[in-house]
């Protein structure tokens, strides 16, 4: 796999996604043709996430090469991610990054701006031009759960443990996870999962729609590879147009959705067979 240099990404400008700069913040990023793989790579700290993790993810999103169609998000080691780095809750914070306390003291507007920046690391994973697949083993707690939720699909190992721990710590989930959680499992189940901060294991995750597939821990990489190949087997532009339709469906009436289908199909037919401009 080539190190991703991303000379001209979707954001139209060059971002620093060199292996060195990402390694410093515990991320790995590789591009192999139409597939990009992002690895949370601090296994000794269970891939705990910091402000730097989120800005690194955002930089990767900004510089993703146009040829990429599938983005795999995975974690090295026993856990996908143990969530936010708990040092961020201490007065000292994470060296060079401060703490939640130091950001909160800047005032509400600055705090919200900081969270908005962090959310950029998650939001791009939903772009129509790509399909994002989370490969989740072991713990996916708090920010780790939300990162898995930011992806379009979740393939999980049979030892997976999802937990939305934020309410137990006096916080709310604020890294874009609440909407996909409700959309996937419904309001009642999302309420149960979040307000109890209980663990959701593999069987339940599959049953309630949190996971598309459960495999053994050893079979996770192969299962993700197979899914990636399936996703790449369809037409790139039709896949993006279909994802746009699916993403917009919940916010439209049936009539509006039918109109959107017609409009997208007109573009597809024109692209495939030509037509009046
Ligand atoms: N932050 C920083 N370090 C962490 C960490 C975290 N979230 N989770 C684990 N680590 C570190 C441990 O301190 C330990 O480090 P040392 O070896 O230096 O002591 C190392 O990772 C291994 O941890 P464990 O020995 O605990 O590993 P385990 O496999 O027995 O347990 C675990 C794994 C269940 C995930 C456990 O580590 C744990 O409960 N971690 C904390 C989870 C947590 O509360 N996360 C916050 C979620 S809320 C959130 O994310 C908020 C938000 O978005 C705003």
Tab-separated table of C-alpha atoms and ligand atoms in Angstrom:
chain	number	residue	atom	x	y	z
A	1	UNK	CA	0.000	0.000	0.000
A	2	UNK	CA	1.236	3.475	-0.781
A	3	UNK	CA	1.549	6.184	1.826
A	4	UNK	CA	-1.151	8.700	1.006
A	5	UNK	CA	0.373	11.956	-0.234
A	6	UNK	CA	-2.948	13.366	-1.432
A	7	UNK	CA	-1.650	16.089	-3.754
A	8	UNK	CA	-5.127	17.219	-4.794
A	9	UNK	CA	-7.837	15.921	-2.558
A	10	UNK	CA	-11.560	16.607	-2.596
A	11	UNK	CA	-11.034	19.702	-0.503
A	12	UNK	CA	-9.006	21.141	-3.392
A	13	UNK	CA	-5.946	21.839	-1.296
A	14	UNK	CA	-3.077	19.886	0.134
A	15	UNK	CA	-3.316	18.735	3.748
A	16	UNK	CA	-0.558	17.228	5.810
A	17	UNK	CA	-1.471	13.565	5.909
A	18	UNK	CA	2.090	12.296	5.795
A	19	UNK	CA	2.715	9.042	7.627
A	20	UNK	CA	5.010	10.882	10.062
A	21	UNK	CA	2.527	13.588	11.028
A	22	UNK	CA	-0.268	11.058	11.485
A	23	UNK	CA	1.918	8.585	13.396
A	24	UNK	CA	2.639	11.323	15.936
A	25	UNK	CA	-1.057	11.444	16.779
A	26	UNK	CA	-1.660	7.694	16.629
A	27	UNK	CA	-3.203	7.408	13.176
A	28	UNK	CA	-2.241	5.441	10.077
A	29	UNK	CA	-3.639	6.153	6.633
A	30	UNK	CA	-3.050	4.130	3.506
A	31	UNK	CA	-4.520	4.387	0.034
A	32	UNK	CA	-4.572	1.418	-2.304
A	33	UNK	CA	-6.361	2.341	-5.524
A	34	UNK	CA	-10.034	2.857	-4.721
A	35	UNK	CA	-9.664	1.844	-1.059
A	36	UNK	CA	-8.443	4.026	1.800
A	37	UNK	CA	-7.751	2.505	5.199
A	38	UNK	CA	-7.587	4.581	8.364
A	39	UNK	CA	-6.198	2.850	11.425
A	40	UNK	CA	-6.417	4.125	14.980
A	41	UNK	CA	-2.959	3.109	16.033
A	42	UNK	CA	-2.445	3.532	19.772
A	43	UNK	CA	-3.224	-0.031	20.820
A	44	UNK	CA	-1.355	0.308	24.116
A	45	UNK	CA	-3.864	3.051	25.052
A	46	UNK	CA	-6.766	1.191	23.457
A	47	UNK	CA	-6.830	3.771	20.644
A	48	UNK	CA	-8.054	6.553	22.910
A	49	UNK	CA	-8.867	9.696	20.915
A	50	UNK	CA	-7.732	13.291	21.400
A	51	UNK	CA	-8.376	16.650	19.709
A	52	UNK	CA	-5.432	15.734	17.447
A	53	UNK	CA	-7.112	12.467	16.414
A	54	UNK	CA	-10.178	14.367	15.282
A	55	UNK	CA	-8.263	17.030	13.374
A	56	UNK	CA	-6.175	14.251	11.790
A	57	UNK	CA	-9.363	12.510	10.661
A	58	UNK	CA	-10.656	15.796	9.257
A	59	UNK	CA	-7.389	16.336	7.336
A	60	UNK	CA	-7.668	12.874	5.845
A	61	UNK	CA	-11.233	13.654	4.770
A	62	UNK	CA	-10.152	16.942	3.164
A	63	UNK	CA	-7.351	15.325	1.223
A	64	UNK	CA	-8.969	12.036	0.277
A	65	UNK	CA	-7.959	11.286	-3.324
A	66	UNK	CA	-10.840	11.433	-5.774
A	67	UNK	CA	-10.364	7.826	-6.869
A	68	UNK	CA	-11.193	6.504	-3.399
A	69	UNK	CA	-14.616	4.829	-3.178
A	70	UNK	CA	-14.385	2.812	0.039
A	71	UNK	CA	-12.935	4.030	3.343
A	72	UNK	CA	-12.234	1.417	5.990
A	73	UNK	CA	-11.898	2.637	9.584
A	74	UNK	CA	-10.264	0.161	11.942
A	75	UNK	CA	-8.402	0.006	15.234
A	76	UNK	CA	-5.130	-1.725	15.975
A	77	UNK	CA	-4.983	-4.141	18.914
A	78	UNK	CA	-7.639	-5.503	21.251
A	79	UNK	CA	-10.047	-2.538	21.094
A	80	UNK	CA	-11.473	-0.478	18.253
A	81	UNK	CA	-11.346	2.561	20.536
A	82	UNK	CA	-11.804	3.218	24.261
A	83	UNK	CA	-13.193	6.671	23.420
A	84	UNK	CA	-11.897	10.002	24.468
A	85	UNK	CA	-8.454	10.075	26.032
A	86	UNK	CA	-9.306	10.423	29.708
A	87	UNK	CA	-6.362	12.808	30.161
A	88	UNK	CA	-8.548	15.388	28.437
A	89	UNK	CA	-10.676	15.459	31.583
A	90	UNK	CA	-7.695	16.199	33.846
A	91	UNK	CA	-6.502	19.743	34.619
A	92	UNK	CA	-3.198	19.037	32.817
A	93	UNK	CA	-4.894	17.652	29.703
A	94	UNK	CA	-2.975	16.076	26.827
A	95	UNK	CA	0.476	17.620	26.319
A	96	UNK	CA	0.298	20.226	23.559
A	97	UNK	CA	-3.492	19.951	23.282
A	98	UNK	CA	-4.879	21.234	26.547
A	99	UNK	CA	-7.938	19.806	28.246
A	100	UNK	CA	-11.695	20.125	28.140
A	101	UNK	CA	-11.407	22.422	31.142
A	102	UNK	CA	-9.037	24.790	29.361
A	103	UNK	CA	-11.294	24.932	26.291
A	104	UNK	CA	-14.426	25.398	28.420
A	105	UNK	CA	-12.818	28.383	30.171
A	106	UNK	CA	-12.574	30.133	26.782
A	107	UNK	CA	-16.376	30.489	26.812
A	108	UNK	CA	-19.353	28.794	25.194
A	109	UNK	CA	-18.727	30.049	21.665
A	110	UNK	CA	-15.119	28.879	21.617
A	111	UNK	CA	-16.045	25.555	23.159
A	112	UNK	CA	-18.730	24.944	20.572
A	113	UNK	CA	-16.324	25.950	17.807
A	114	UNK	CA	-13.831	23.388	19.102
A	115	UNK	CA	-16.464	20.663	19.128
A	116	UNK	CA	-17.596	21.703	15.650
A	117	UNK	CA	-14.022	21.253	14.431
A	118	UNK	CA	-13.844	17.858	16.106
A	119	UNK	CA	-17.102	16.840	14.420
A	120	UNK	CA	-15.504	17.524	11.019
A	121	UNK	CA	-13.362	14.448	11.618
A	122	UNK	CA	-16.509	12.323	11.631
A	123	UNK	CA	-18.919	14.032	9.214
A	124	UNK	CA	-17.018	13.444	5.980
A	125	UNK	CA	-17.356	9.673	6.383
A	126	UNK	CA	-20.976	10.039	5.241
A	127	UNK	CA	-20.185	11.662	1.873
A	128	UNK	CA	-22.158	10.137	-1.007
A	129	UNK	CA	-19.035	9.600	-3.121
A	130	UNK	CA	-17.634	7.069	-0.678
A	131	UNK	CA	-18.859	4.183	1.429
A	132	UNK	CA	-17.256	4.010	4.864
A	133	UNK	CA	-16.937	0.692	6.648
A	134	UNK	CA	-16.030	0.403	10.319
A	135	UNK	CA	-14.237	-2.805	11.303
A	136	UNK	CA	-14.947	-3.022	15.003
A	137	UNK	CA	-13.450	-5.414	17.533
A	138	UNK	CA	-13.399	-5.282	21.306
A	139	UNK	CA	-14.434	-2.047	22.971
A	140	UNK	CA	-16.009	0.818	21.053
A	141	UNK	CA	-16.745	3.264	23.863
A	142	UNK	CA	-17.963	6.858	23.708
A	143	UNK	CA	-16.065	8.569	20.902
A	144	UNK	CA	-15.140	5.085	19.677
A	145	UNK	CA	-18.814	4.104	19.386
A	146	UNK	CA	-19.521	7.414	17.659
A	147	UNK	CA	-16.710	6.881	15.156
A	148	UNK	CA	-18.211	3.505	14.270
A	149	UNK	CA	-21.618	5.205	13.961
A	150	UNK	CA	-20.143	7.816	11.624
A	151	UNK	CA	-19.464	5.063	9.102
A	152	UNK	CA	-22.070	3.782	6.672
A	153	UNK	CA	-21.579	0.124	7.602
A	154	UNK	CA	-20.268	-1.729	10.640
A	155	UNK	CA	-18.728	-5.177	10.417
A	156	UNK	CA	-17.968	-6.373	13.914
A	157	UNK	CA	-16.065	-9.121	15.654
A	158	UNK	CA	-17.931	-11.411	18.027
A	159	UNK	CA	-16.131	-9.805	20.986
A	160	UNK	CA	-17.439	-6.302	20.198
A	161	UNK	CA	-18.636	-4.133	23.083
A	162	UNK	CA	-20.391	-0.916	22.134
A	163	UNK	CA	-20.994	1.529	24.978
A	164	UNK	CA	-22.231	5.139	24.903
A	165	UNK	CA	-20.567	6.080	28.148
A	166	UNK	CA	-20.921	9.857	27.973
A	167	UNK	CA	-24.088	10.206	30.137
A	168	UNK	CA	-22.394	8.157	32.862
A	169	UNK	CA	-19.604	10.755	32.861
A	170	UNK	CA	-21.982	13.722	32.974
A	171	UNK	CA	-21.637	14.421	29.242
A	172	UNK	CA	-23.659	14.008	26.074
A	173	UNK	CA	-22.491	12.192	22.941
A	174	UNK	CA	-21.425	15.124	20.742
A	175	UNK	CA	-19.294	13.601	18.009
A	176	UNK	CA	-22.140	13.183	15.499
A	177	UNK	CA	-23.325	9.863	16.937
A	178	UNK	CA	-26.841	10.578	18.195
A	179	UNK	CA	-28.533	10.921	14.808
A	180	UNK	CA	-27.189	7.733	13.197
A	181	UNK	CA	-27.865	5.825	16.417
A	182	UNK	CA	-31.531	6.859	16.405
A	183	UNK	CA	-31.807	6.181	12.677
A	184	UNK	CA	-30.287	2.725	13.052
A	185	UNK	CA	-31.997	1.405	16.174
A	186	UNK	CA	-34.964	3.748	16.779
A	187	UNK	CA	-35.576	6.306	19.508
A	188	UNK	CA	-36.553	3.889	22.305
A	189	UNK	CA	-33.509	1.645	21.890
A	190	UNK	CA	-31.188	4.629	21.456
A	191	UNK	CA	-32.592	6.090	24.675
A	192	UNK	CA	-32.018	2.794	26.479
A	193	UNK	CA	-28.465	2.408	25.158
A	194	UNK	CA	-27.405	5.983	25.928
A	195	UNK	CA	-29.206	6.648	29.205
A	196	UNK	CA	-28.062	3.404	30.791
A	197	UNK	CA	-24.570	3.525	29.230
A	198	UNK	CA	-24.867	-0.241	29.037
A	199	UNK	CA	-22.777	-2.493	26.833
A	200	UNK	CA	-24.225	-3.765	23.571
A	201	UNK	CA	-22.582	-6.992	22.494
A	202	UNK	CA	-22.367	-8.594	19.064
A	203	UNK	CA	-25.612	-10.604	18.963
A	204	UNK	CA	-27.704	-7.642	20.038
A	205	UNK	CA	-25.810	-5.283	17.723
A	206	UNK	CA	-26.680	-7.497	14.767
A	207	UNK	CA	-30.291	-7.947	15.864
A	208	UNK	CA	-31.022	-4.231	16.327
A	209	UNK	CA	-29.207	-3.048	13.203
A	210	UNK	CA	-26.064	-1.619	14.736
A	211	UNK	CA	-23.952	-4.134	12.819
A	212	UNK	CA	-24.348	-5.497	9.317
A	213	UNK	CA	-22.352	-8.629	10.023
A	214	UNK	CA	-20.712	-10.449	12.953
A	215	UNK	CA	-17.619	-12.545	12.329
A	216	UNK	CA	-14.892	-14.071	14.439
A	217	UNK	CA	-12.068	-11.833	15.527
A	218	UNK	CA	-9.702	-13.624	13.153
A	219	UNK	CA	-12.170	-13.305	10.296
A	220	UNK	CA	-12.686	-9.531	10.591
A	221	UNK	CA	-10.090	-8.409	8.038
A	222	UNK	CA	-11.305	-10.943	5.454
A	223	UNK	CA	-14.935	-9.976	5.997
A	224	UNK	CA	-14.093	-6.302	5.454
A	225	UNK	CA	-12.079	-7.176	2.361
A	226	UNK	CA	-15.015	-9.158	0.938
A	227	UNK	CA	-17.467	-6.336	1.644
A	228	UNK	CA	-15.116	-3.832	0.051
A	229	UNK	CA	-14.888	-5.950	-3.100
A	230	UNK	CA	-18.702	-6.188	-3.234
A	231	UNK	CA	-19.019	-2.429	-2.844
A	232	UNK	CA	-16.518	-1.821	-5.629
A	233	UNK	CA	-18.393	-4.145	-7.975
A	234	UNK	CA	-21.138	-1.617	-8.713
A	235	UNK	CA	-20.967	1.491	-10.882
A	236	UNK	CA	-19.189	4.361	-9.082
A	237	UNK	CA	-21.531	7.186	-10.154
A	238	UNK	CA	-24.685	5.133	-9.727
A	239	UNK	CA	-23.514	4.161	-6.236
A	240	UNK	CA	-22.990	7.821	-5.268
A	241	UNK	CA	-26.370	8.837	-6.714
A	242	UNK	CA	-28.100	5.968	-4.920
A	243	UNK	CA	-26.450	6.886	-1.631
A	244	UNK	CA	-27.685	10.471	-2.081
A	245	UNK	CA	-31.202	9.131	-2.584
A	246	UNK	CA	-31.024	6.836	0.429
A	247	UNK	CA	-29.581	9.526	2.682
A	248	UNK	CA	-32.268	12.011	1.673
A	249	UNK	CA	-35.168	9.561	1.946
A	250	UNK	CA	-35.998	10.086	5.625
A	251	UNK	CA	-36.342	13.851	5.173
A	252	UNK	CA	-38.629	13.667	2.122
A	253	UNK	CA	-42.239	12.751	1.504
A	254	UNK	CA	-42.874	9.813	-0.825
A	255	UNK	CA	-43.749	12.217	-3.609
A	256	UNK	CA	-40.578	14.219	-3.060
A	257	UNK	CA	-38.536	11.030	-2.973
A	258	UNK	CA	-40.085	9.854	-6.247
A	259	UNK	CA	-39.169	13.197	-7.797
A	260	UNK	CA	-35.619	12.847	-6.486
A	261	UNK	CA	-35.402	9.337	-7.978
A	262	UNK	CA	-36.566	10.666	-11.345
A	263	UNK	CA	-34.048	13.497	-11.286
A	264	UNK	CA	-31.133	11.221	-10.384
A	265	UNK	CA	-32.181	8.681	-13.008
A	266	UNK	CA	-32.384	11.343	-15.683
A	267	UNK	CA	-28.762	12.200	-14.931
A	268	UNK	CA	-27.772	8.518	-15.028
A	269	UNK	CA	-29.545	7.876	-18.324
A	270	UNK	CA	-27.964	10.946	-19.837
A	271	UNK	CA	-24.535	9.861	-18.651
A	272	UNK	CA	-24.993	6.328	-19.963
A	273	UNK	CA	-26.818	6.939	-23.230
A	274	UNK	CA	-26.415	10.644	-23.936
A	275	UNK	CA	-29.401	12.941	-24.442
A	276	UNK	CA	-30.624	16.461	-24.897
A	277	UNK	CA	-28.639	18.960	-22.849
B	1	LIG	N1	-8.010	7.232	27.721
B	1	LIG	C1	-6.696	7.118	28.022
B	1	LIG	N2	-6.089	5.937	28.266
B	1	LIG	C2	-6.849	4.833	28.182
B	1	LIG	C3	-8.213	4.887	27.859
B	1	LIG	C4	-8.792	6.157	27.618
B	1	LIG	N3	-10.084	6.307	27.272
B	1	LIG	N4	-8.707	3.623	27.855
B	1	LIG	C5	-7.672	2.815	28.174
B	1	LIG	N5	-6.565	3.545	28.360
B	1	LIG	C6	-5.220	3.067	28.725
B	1	LIG	C7	-5.178	2.607	30.169
B	1	LIG	O1	-4.963	3.683	31.029
B	1	LIG	C8	-4.002	1.650	30.114
B	1	LIG	O2	-2.830	2.407	30.093
B	1	LIG	P1	-1.522	1.902	30.945
B	1	LIG	O3	-1.166	0.579	30.356
B	1	LIG	O4	-0.506	2.974	30.693
B	1	LIG	O5	-1.976	1.804	32.356
B	1	LIG	C9	-4.148	1.018	28.729
B	1	LIG	O6	-4.938	1.907	27.956
B	1	LIG	C10	-4.855	-0.318	28.752
B	1	LIG	O7	-6.074	-0.141	29.437
B	1	LIG	P2	-6.700	-1.298	30.343
B	1	LIG	O8	-5.618	-1.976	31.114
B	1	LIG	O9	-7.818	-0.691	31.124
B	1	LIG	O10	-7.216	-2.291	29.196
B	1	LIG	P3	-8.404	-3.315	29.260
B	1	LIG	O11	-8.356	-4.053	27.974
B	1	LIG	O12	-8.377	-4.094	30.528
B	1	LIG	O13	-9.756	-2.419	29.325
B	1	LIG	C11	-11.235	-0.697	28.556
B	1	LIG	C12	-10.136	-1.713	28.194
B	1	LIG	C13	-12.497	-1.441	29.025
B	1	LIG	C14	-11.524	0.062	27.286
B	1	LIG	C15	-10.768	0.224	29.707
B	1	LIG	O14	-9.449	0.666	29.410
B	1	LIG	C16	-11.633	1.419	29.914
B	1	LIG	O15	-12.700	1.314	30.520
B	1	LIG	N6	-11.206	2.611	29.435
B	1	LIG	C17	-11.884	3.864	29.649
B	1	LIG	C18	-13.097	3.982	28.737
B	1	LIG	C19	-13.796	5.333	28.897
B	1	LIG	O16	-14.355	5.628	29.933
B	1	LIG	N7	-13.754	6.149	27.824
B	1	LIG	C20	-14.404	7.418	27.781
B	1	LIG	C21	-15.680	7.288	26.954
B	1	LIG	S1	-16.648	8.746	26.941
B	1	LIG	C22	-16.163	9.625	25.598
B	1	LIG	O17	-15.542	9.133	24.675
B	1	LIG	C23	-16.572	11.073	25.717
B	1	LIG	C24	-16.652	11.921	24.497
B	1	LIG	O18	-16.587	11.517	23.348
B	1	LIG	C25	-16.914	13.348	24.702
